[in-house]
Coordinates of C-alpha atoms in Angstrom, one line a residue:
E1 CA 51.9 -32.0 -55.0
H2 CA 49.6 -30.5 -52.4
N3 CA 46.2 -31.4 -54.0
A4 CA 44.1 -33.3 -51.4
S5 CA 42.5 -35.8 -53.8
L6 CA 45.9 -36.8 -55.2
K7 CA 47.3 -37.2 -51.7
A8 CA 44.4 -39.6 -50.9
A9 CA 45.0 -41.5 -54.2
R10 CA 48.7 -41.9 -53.3
A11 CA 47.8 -43.2 -49.9
G12 CA 45.5 -45.8 -51.6
L13 CA 48.5 -46.8 -53.8
Q14 CA 50.6 -47.4 -50.7
A15 CA 47.9 -49.5 -49.2
A16 CA 47.7 -51.6 -52.4
A17 CA 51.4 -52.0 -52.3
G18 CA 51.2 -53.3 -48.8
A19 CA 48.6 -55.9 -49.9
V20 CA 51.0 -57.2 -52.5
G21 CA 53.7 -57.6 -49.9
G22 CA 51.2 -59.5 -47.7
E23 CA 50.3 -61.9 -50.5
A24 CA 54.0 -62.3 -51.5
A25 CA 54.6 -63.6 -47.9
G26 CA 51.9 -66.3 -48.3
P27 CA 54.0 -69.1 -49.8
R28 CA 56.7 -68.6 -47.2
P29 CA 56.9 -70.8 -44.1
S30 CA 56.0 -69.4 -40.7
L31 CA 57.9 -70.0 -37.5
A32 CA 56.3 -69.8 -34.1
I33 CA 56.8 -70.8 -30.4
Q34 CA 54.1 -73.4 -29.5
G35 CA 53.0 -74.2 -26.0
S36 CA 50.3 -76.5 -24.8
G37 CA 48.8 -77.7 -21.5
T38 CA 46.3 -80.4 -20.7
L39 CA 44.4 -81.2 -17.5
V40 CA 42.6 -84.5 -16.9
V41 CA 40.0 -83.6 -14.3
N42 CA 39.1 -87.1 -12.9
E43 CA 42.7 -88.2 -12.6
D44 CA 44.0 -84.8 -11.5
T45 CA 46.9 -85.0 -13.8
N46 CA 48.2 -82.4 -16.3
T47 CA 50.8 -82.2 -19.0
Q48 CA 52.6 -79.2 -20.5
S49 CA 55.0 -78.8 -23.4
I50 CA 56.7 -76.0 -25.3
G51 CA 58.7 -76.0 -28.5
L52 CA 59.1 -74.5 -32.0
G53 CA 56.8 -75.0 -34.9
L54 CA 57.4 -74.5 -38.6
N55 CA 54.3 -74.3 -40.7
Q56 CA 54.1 -74.4 -44.5
Q57 CA 51.1 -74.3 -46.8
I58 CA 51.7 -76.6 -49.8
D59 CA 50.3 -75.0 -52.9
L60 CA 49.1 -78.0 -55.0
W61 CA 47.1 -76.0 -57.6
G62 CA 49.0 -72.6 -57.9
K63 CA 46.4 -70.8 -55.7
M64 CA 48.9 -68.7 -53.9
D65 CA 50.5 -67.6 -57.2
L66 CA 47.0 -66.6 -58.4
Q67 CA 46.3 -64.7 -55.2
L68 CA 49.7 -62.8 -55.6
R69 CA 48.9 -62.0 -59.2
Q70 CA 45.5 -60.8 -58.0
A71 CA 47.1 -58.4 -55.6
V72 CA 49.6 -57.2 -58.2
L73 CA 46.8 -56.5 -60.6
S74 CA 44.9 -54.7 -57.9
L75 CA 48.0 -52.5 -57.4
A76 CA 48.2 -51.9 -61.1
A77 CA 44.5 -50.9 -61.2
Q78 CA 45.1 -48.5 -58.3
R79 CA 48.1 -47.0 -60.1
A80 CA 46.1 -46.6 -63.4
A81 CA 43.2 -45.0 -61.5
Y82 CA 45.7 -42.6 -59.8
R83 CA 47.2 -41.6 -63.1
E84 CA 43.8 -41.2 -64.7
Q85 CA 42.8 -38.9 -61.9
A86 CA 46.1 -36.9 -62.2
N87 CA 45.7 -36.8 -66.0
S88 CA 42.3 -35.3 -65.6
L89 CA 43.3 -32.9 -62.8
L90 CA 46.4 -31.6 -64.7
A91 CA 44.3 -31.1 -67.8
R92 CA 41.8 -29.1 -65.7
A93 CA 44.7 -27.1 -64.3
E94 CA 46.0 -26.1 -67.8
R95 CA 42.5 -25.2 -68.9
L96 CA 42.2 -22.9 -66.0
F97 CA 45.6 -21.5 -66.8
W98 CA 44.7 -20.5 -70.4
Q99 CA 41.2 -19.3 -69.3
G100 CA 42.9 -17.1 -66.7
T101 CA 45.5 -15.9 -69.2
V102 CA 42.9 -14.9 -71.8
T103 CA 40.6 -13.4 -69.1
R104 CA 43.4 -11.2 -67.8
Q105 CA 44.1 -10.1 -71.3
K106 CA 40.5 -9.3 -71.8
L107 CA 40.5 -7.3 -68.6
A108 CA 43.5 -5.3 -69.8
L109 CA 41.5 -4.7 -73.0
Y110 CA 38.5 -3.4 -71.1
D111 CA 40.7 -1.3 -68.8
S112 CA 42.0 0.5 -71.9
L113 CA 38.4 0.8 -73.3
V114 CA 37.2 2.4 -70.0
E115 CA 40.1 4.9 -70.3
Q116 CA 39.2 5.6 -73.9
R117 CA 35.5 6.0 -73.2
T118 CA 36.3 8.4 -70.4
K119 CA 38.3 10.6 -72.7
D120 CA 35.5 10.3 -75.3
L121 CA 33.0 11.6 -72.8
E122 CA 35.2 14.5 -71.8
L123 CA 35.6 15.4 -75.5
A124 CA 31.9 15.2 -76.1
R125 CA 31.2 17.5 -73.2
K126 CA 33.7 20.0 -74.4
R127 CA 32.3 20.0 -77.9
Y128 CA 28.7 20.3 -76.5
D129 CA 29.8 23.3 -74.4
L130 CA 31.2 24.8 -77.6
G131 CA 27.9 24.1 -79.4
A132 CA 29.6 21.8 -81.9
V133 CA 27.5 18.7 -81.1
P134 CA 24.0 18.1 -79.6
R135 CA 23.3 16.9 -76.1
L136 CA 22.6 13.4 -77.5
D137 CA 26.3 12.9 -78.2
V138 CA 27.1 13.4 -74.5
V139 CA 24.4 10.9 -73.5
R140 CA 25.6 8.4 -76.0
A141 CA 29.2 8.8 -74.7
Q142 CA 28.0 8.2 -71.1
V143 CA 26.1 5.1 -72.1
Q144 CA 29.1 3.6 -73.8
L145 CA 31.3 4.3 -70.8
E146 CA 28.8 2.6 -68.4
K147 CA 28.6 -0.4 -70.8
V148 CA 32.3 -1.1 -70.9
R149 CA 32.5 -0.6 -67.1
A150 CA 29.8 -3.2 -66.6
Q151 CA 31.7 -5.6 -69.0
R152 CA 34.9 -5.0 -67.1
S153 CA 33.2 -5.9 -63.8
T154 CA 31.9 -9.1 -65.3
I155 CA 35.4 -10.1 -66.5
Q156 CA 36.9 -9.3 -63.1
A157 CA 34.3 -11.6 -61.5
E158 CA 35.2 -14.4 -64.0
L159 CA 38.9 -14.0 -63.3
R160 CA 38.3 -14.2 -59.5
D161 CA 36.4 -17.5 -60.1
I162 CA 39.3 -18.9 -62.2
L163 CA 41.9 -18.0 -59.6
A164 CA 39.7 -19.6 -56.9
G165 CA 39.7 -22.8 -59.0
M166 CA 43.5 -22.6 -59.3
R167 CA 43.9 -22.2 -55.5
E168 CA 41.7 -25.2 -55.0
L169 CA 43.8 -27.4 -57.4
V170 CA 47.1 -26.5 -55.7
G171 CA 45.8 -27.0 -52.2
N172 CA 45.3 -23.4 -51.2
T173 CA 49.0 -22.6 -51.3
E174 CA 50.9 -19.9 -53.2
F175 CA 50.8 -20.2 -57.0
V176 CA 51.8 -18.2 -60.0
R177 CA 49.1 -16.0 -61.5
P178 CA 48.7 -16.4 -65.2
S179 CA 50.0 -13.2 -66.7
R180 CA 51.8 -13.9 -70.0
E181 CA 50.4 -12.8 -73.4
V182 CA 48.5 -15.5 -75.2
E183 CA 49.7 -16.4 -78.7
P184 CA 48.4 -18.7 -81.4
P185 CA 49.9 -22.2 -80.6
A186 CA 51.2 -24.7 -83.0
L187 CA 50.2 -28.4 -83.0
P188 CA 53.2 -30.5 -81.9
Q189 CA 54.0 -33.4 -84.2
S190 CA 53.7 -35.8 -81.2
L191 CA 50.1 -34.8 -80.7
R192 CA 49.3 -34.9 -84.4
E193 CA 50.4 -38.5 -84.6
G194 CA 49.2 -39.5 -81.1
T195 CA 46.9 -42.4 -80.2
I196 CA 44.8 -43.4 -77.2
D197 CA 47.1 -46.2 -76.2
G198 CA 48.7 -44.1 -73.4
N199 CA 45.4 -43.1 -71.8
P200 CA 45.3 -44.3 -68.2
A201 CA 41.6 -45.0 -68.4
L202 CA 42.2 -47.5 -71.1
R203 CA 45.0 -49.1 -69.0
R204 CA 42.7 -49.3 -66.1
A205 CA 40.0 -51.1 -68.2
E206 CA 42.7 -53.5 -69.5
V207 CA 43.9 -54.3 -65.9
A208 CA 40.3 -54.9 -64.8
L209 CA 39.8 -57.5 -67.5
Q210 CA 43.0 -59.3 -66.5
A211 CA 41.9 -59.2 -62.9
T212 CA 38.5 -60.9 -63.8
S213 CA 40.4 -63.7 -65.6
V214 CA 42.4 -64.3 -62.4
D215 CA 39.3 -64.2 -60.3
R216 CA 37.7 -66.8 -62.5
E217 CA 40.7 -69.1 -62.1
L218 CA 40.6 -68.7 -58.4
A219 CA 36.9 -69.4 -58.2
A220 CA 37.5 -72.7 -60.0
L221 CA 39.8 -73.8 -57.2
G222 CA 37.2 -73.6 -54.5
M223 CA 36.6 -77.4 -54.2
R224 CA 40.3 -78.5 -54.7
P225 CA 42.0 -80.4 -51.8
T226 CA 44.4 -78.4 -49.6
L227 CA 47.6 -79.6 -47.9
S228 CA 49.7 -78.1 -45.1
A229 CA 52.7 -79.4 -43.2
N230 CA 53.9 -78.7 -39.7
L231 CA 57.3 -79.5 -38.4
S232 CA 57.7 -79.1 -34.6
Y233 CA 60.5 -79.5 -32.1
T234 CA 59.7 -80.1 -28.4
A235 CA 62.0 -78.1 -26.2
A236 CA 60.4 -79.3 -22.9
S237 CA 57.5 -81.6 -21.9
N238 CA 56.3 -83.6 -19.0
A239 CA 54.0 -85.8 -21.1
A240 CA 54.5 -89.6 -21.2
L241 CA 54.3 -89.9 -24.9
S242 CA 56.7 -87.1 -25.8
S243 CA 60.0 -86.0 -24.4
E244 CA 62.5 -83.1 -24.7
G245 CA 64.1 -83.0 -28.2
D246 CA 61.3 -84.8 -30.1
I247 CA 60.9 -83.7 -33.7
L248 CA 57.4 -84.3 -35.2
L249 CA 56.2 -83.9 -38.8
A250 CA 52.4 -83.6 -39.4
L251 CA 50.6 -83.3 -42.7
D252 CA 47.0 -82.0 -42.9
L253 CA 45.1 -82.9 -46.0
T254 CA 41.6 -81.5 -46.5
V255 CA 39.3 -82.8 -49.3
P256 CA 36.1 -80.7 -49.7
L257 CA 33.0 -82.8 -50.4
Y258 CA 30.2 -80.1 -50.4
D259 CA 30.2 -76.4 -50.0
G260 CA 26.5 -75.6 -50.6
G261 CA 27.1 -74.4 -54.2
R262 CA 29.5 -71.6 -53.1
T263 CA 32.2 -72.6 -55.7
K264 CA 29.7 -72.9 -58.5
N265 CA 28.1 -69.6 -57.8
A266 CA 31.5 -67.9 -57.4
A267 CA 32.6 -69.3 -60.8
E268 CA 29.4 -68.1 -62.4
R269 CA 29.8 -64.6 -60.9
A270 CA 33.4 -64.4 -62.1
R271 CA 32.4 -65.5 -65.6
H272 CA 29.8 -62.7 -65.8
L273 CA 32.2 -60.1 -64.4
Q274 CA 34.7 -61.1 -67.0
R275 CA 32.2 -60.5 -69.8
Q276 CA 31.3 -57.1 -68.2
A277 CA 35.0 -56.2 -68.1
E278 CA 35.3 -57.1 -71.8
Q279 CA 32.4 -54.8 -72.7
N280 CA 33.8 -52.0 -70.4
L281 CA 37.2 -52.2 -72.3
A282 CA 35.5 -52.1 -75.7
Q283 CA 33.4 -49.1 -74.6
A284 CA 36.5 -47.3 -73.2
R285 CA 38.2 -47.7 -76.5
H286 CA 35.2 -46.5 -78.4
T287 CA 34.7 -43.5 -76.1
L288 CA 38.4 -42.4 -76.3
R289 CA 38.5 -42.8 -80.1
R290 CA 35.5 -40.5 -80.3
Q291 CA 37.0 -38.0 -77.9
L292 CA 40.3 -38.0 -79.9
E293 CA 38.4 -37.3 -83.1
E294 CA 36.3 -34.6 -81.5
A295 CA 39.5 -32.9 -80.0
D296 CA 41.2 -33.1 -83.5
N297 CA 38.1 -31.5 -85.1
R298 CA 38.0 -28.9 -82.4
W299 CA 41.6 -28.0 -83.2
E300 CA 41.0 -27.8 -87.0
K301 CA 38.0 -25.5 -86.4
A302 CA 40.0 -23.2 -84.1
I303 CA 42.8 -23.0 -86.7
A304 CA 40.3 -21.9 -89.4
L305 CA 38.7 -19.4 -87.1
E306 CA 42.0 -17.9 -86.0
H307 CA 42.8 -16.9 -89.5
S308 CA 39.4 -15.2 -90.1
R309 CA 39.2 -13.6 -86.7
S310 CA 42.7 -12.0 -87.1
E311 CA 41.7 -10.6 -90.4
E312 CA 38.5 -9.2 -88.8
V313 CA 40.6 -7.4 -86.2
R314 CA 42.8 -5.9 -88.8
L315 CA 39.8 -4.6 -90.9
A316 CA 37.9 -3.4 -87.8
R317 CA 40.9 -1.4 -86.6
E318 CA 41.3 0.2 -90.0
E319 CA 37.6 1.0 -90.2
L320 CA 37.7 2.6 -86.7
R321 CA 40.7 4.7 -87.7
I322 CA 39.0 6.1 -90.7
T323 CA 35.7 6.6 -88.9
R324 CA 37.4 8.5 -86.0
L325 CA 39.3 10.7 -88.5
R326 CA 36.0 11.5 -90.3
Y327 CA 34.3 12.3 -87.0
N328 CA 37.2 14.5 -85.7
T329 CA 37.1 16.5 -88.9
G330 CA 33.3 16.9 -88.7
V331 CA 32.4 14.8 -91.7
G332 CA 31.3 11.6 -89.9
S333 CA 28.6 11.1 -87.3
Q334 CA 28.9 10.0 -83.7
A335 CA 26.6 7.0 -84.5
D336 CA 29.1 5.8 -87.1
L337 CA 32.0 6.1 -84.7
L338 CA 30.1 4.2 -82.0
D339 CA 29.3 1.4 -84.4
A340 CA 32.9 1.2 -85.5
R341 CA 34.1 1.0 -81.9
R342 CA 31.7 -1.8 -81.1
E343 CA 32.8 -3.7 -84.1
E344 CA 36.5 -3.3 -83.2
E345 CA 35.9 -4.3 -79.6
A346 CA 33.9 -7.4 -80.6
A347 CA 36.6 -8.4 -83.1
R348 CA 39.4 -8.1 -80.5
S349 CA 37.4 -10.0 -77.9
S350 CA 36.4 -12.7 -80.4
Y351 CA 40.0 -13.2 -81.4
L352 CA 41.0 -13.7 -77.8
D353 CA 38.2 -16.3 -77.5
V354 CA 39.6 -18.1 -80.6
L355 CA 43.1 -18.2 -79.1
Q356 CA 41.7 -19.6 -75.9
E357 CA 39.8 -22.3 -77.9
M358 CA 43.1 -23.2 -79.7
H359 CA 44.9 -23.8 -76.4
L360 CA 41.9 -25.7 -74.9
S361 CA 41.7 -28.0 -77.9
L362 CA 45.4 -28.9 -77.4
V363 CA 44.6 -29.6 -73.8
S364 CA 41.8 -32.0 -74.9
L365 CA 44.2 -33.7 -77.3
R366 CA 46.8 -34.1 -74.5
E367 CA 44.2 -35.4 -72.0
V368 CA 42.7 -38.0 -74.3
Q369 CA 46.1 -39.2 -75.3
G370 CA 47.2 -39.5 -71.6
R371 CA 50.1 -37.1 -72.1
Y372 CA 49.7 -35.5 -68.6
A373 CA 49.9 -39.0 -67.0
A374 CA 52.9 -39.8 -69.2
D375 CA 54.8 -36.9 -67.7
L376 CA 54.2 -38.0 -64.1
P377 CA 57.0 -39.9 -62.2
E378 CA 56.3 -43.6 -61.9
E379 CA 54.5 -44.4 -58.6
R380 CA 56.1 -47.3 -56.7

C-alpha cells in the first residue's frame, strides 16, 4: 500500500485511463462560440460576426475506433506491467519473510548454543581446578564459545539486513516482524496443477502484440482522405453577405497526394514491430515454462532433502546425548564431545536451511504462475 514504486505505477495507470477517456471523446462533436473580424485597409471598412459552431470529424475508415482501441490496449499494457511489478514485489516480500523467520530461528538456536558453551567452559574450569582434566580442555571450551559467539553475530547482521529490506518494501512504516516457528509446508493442489497463463508478464507480451497489430492498421490509413463537417449559426453580424440567424453547413474533404514516404515508412516500421512482438511473446512463454519447471524441480529437491535432514538431526541428537553421557562419566574424551556437538549444530542449521528452501520454492511457484497478481484487486 505504501511502496513508492507501486504508487508510481498506480499513477501511471491513472494517466493511461485519462488517455482512454480522451480518445473516447474523439468521435463526439464539439461545440464552440465562433467570432471573426475583418478589416479592408484601402476601403476602411470592417465586418464582425459572432455565433455558434458545431464541428464533427467524419470517420470514413474507422481511424477513430482504432485510436480508441490503441489507447485501451495501452491501458491494458500499463495494468499488466503494474501487476507484473506487484507480483514480483510481493514474491520478494514473502521471500524476505521466510528468510527473516528462519534467520530468527537460527539466532535463537545460537543464543542457546552460547548459553550452553558458557556452561561448558565453567564446567571445564571446575574440572581443571580439581585436576580431572588438562588445561587443553579449558582452551578448547573457550575456542568453542568464541566460535558460536562469532556465528551469532553474523546471523544478527543478516537479520538486520533482512528487516531493512522489509522496511524498504513497506515504505518505511511499521510492520510485523517475522517471529513464528517455521514448519515444513505442503504443496497446495492449486500450485501443483498451475500453469503460466495467469502470469502478468505473459499478459503484457500478449497485449503488446495486439497493440502492434492496431498500429499497423493505423499506419495503413496514412494516405486515406479525411472529411469533417461544420454547422454554424450566426448570432450577430454586420457583413453584407451574412445576417443574423443564418445557418451554414460546411464540409472539408482532404485528399492526400504525397507525404514524402511517411505512410510507407510507418507501415514498414509497424510490420517489423509486430514481428518483434511475436518473438517477444514466444520468448516470454519459453522463459516462463522453464522457470515453472525449475521451481517444480526445486520443490521436489527440497522435499527429498527435508526427509534426510530431519533424520540427520534425530541421529545427531542421539549421538550427542550418548557422547555427553560418556564424557560426564569419564569414559569419553572432550574431542569426541566437541565433534558430536558440531555435528548436531550443523544438522539443526542445515535442517532450517532446507525448511527455508521449501518455502522459497513455493514462492517461486506462486510468482511464475502469477498468483500474487491474481490476489490483487482489479485496478480501474
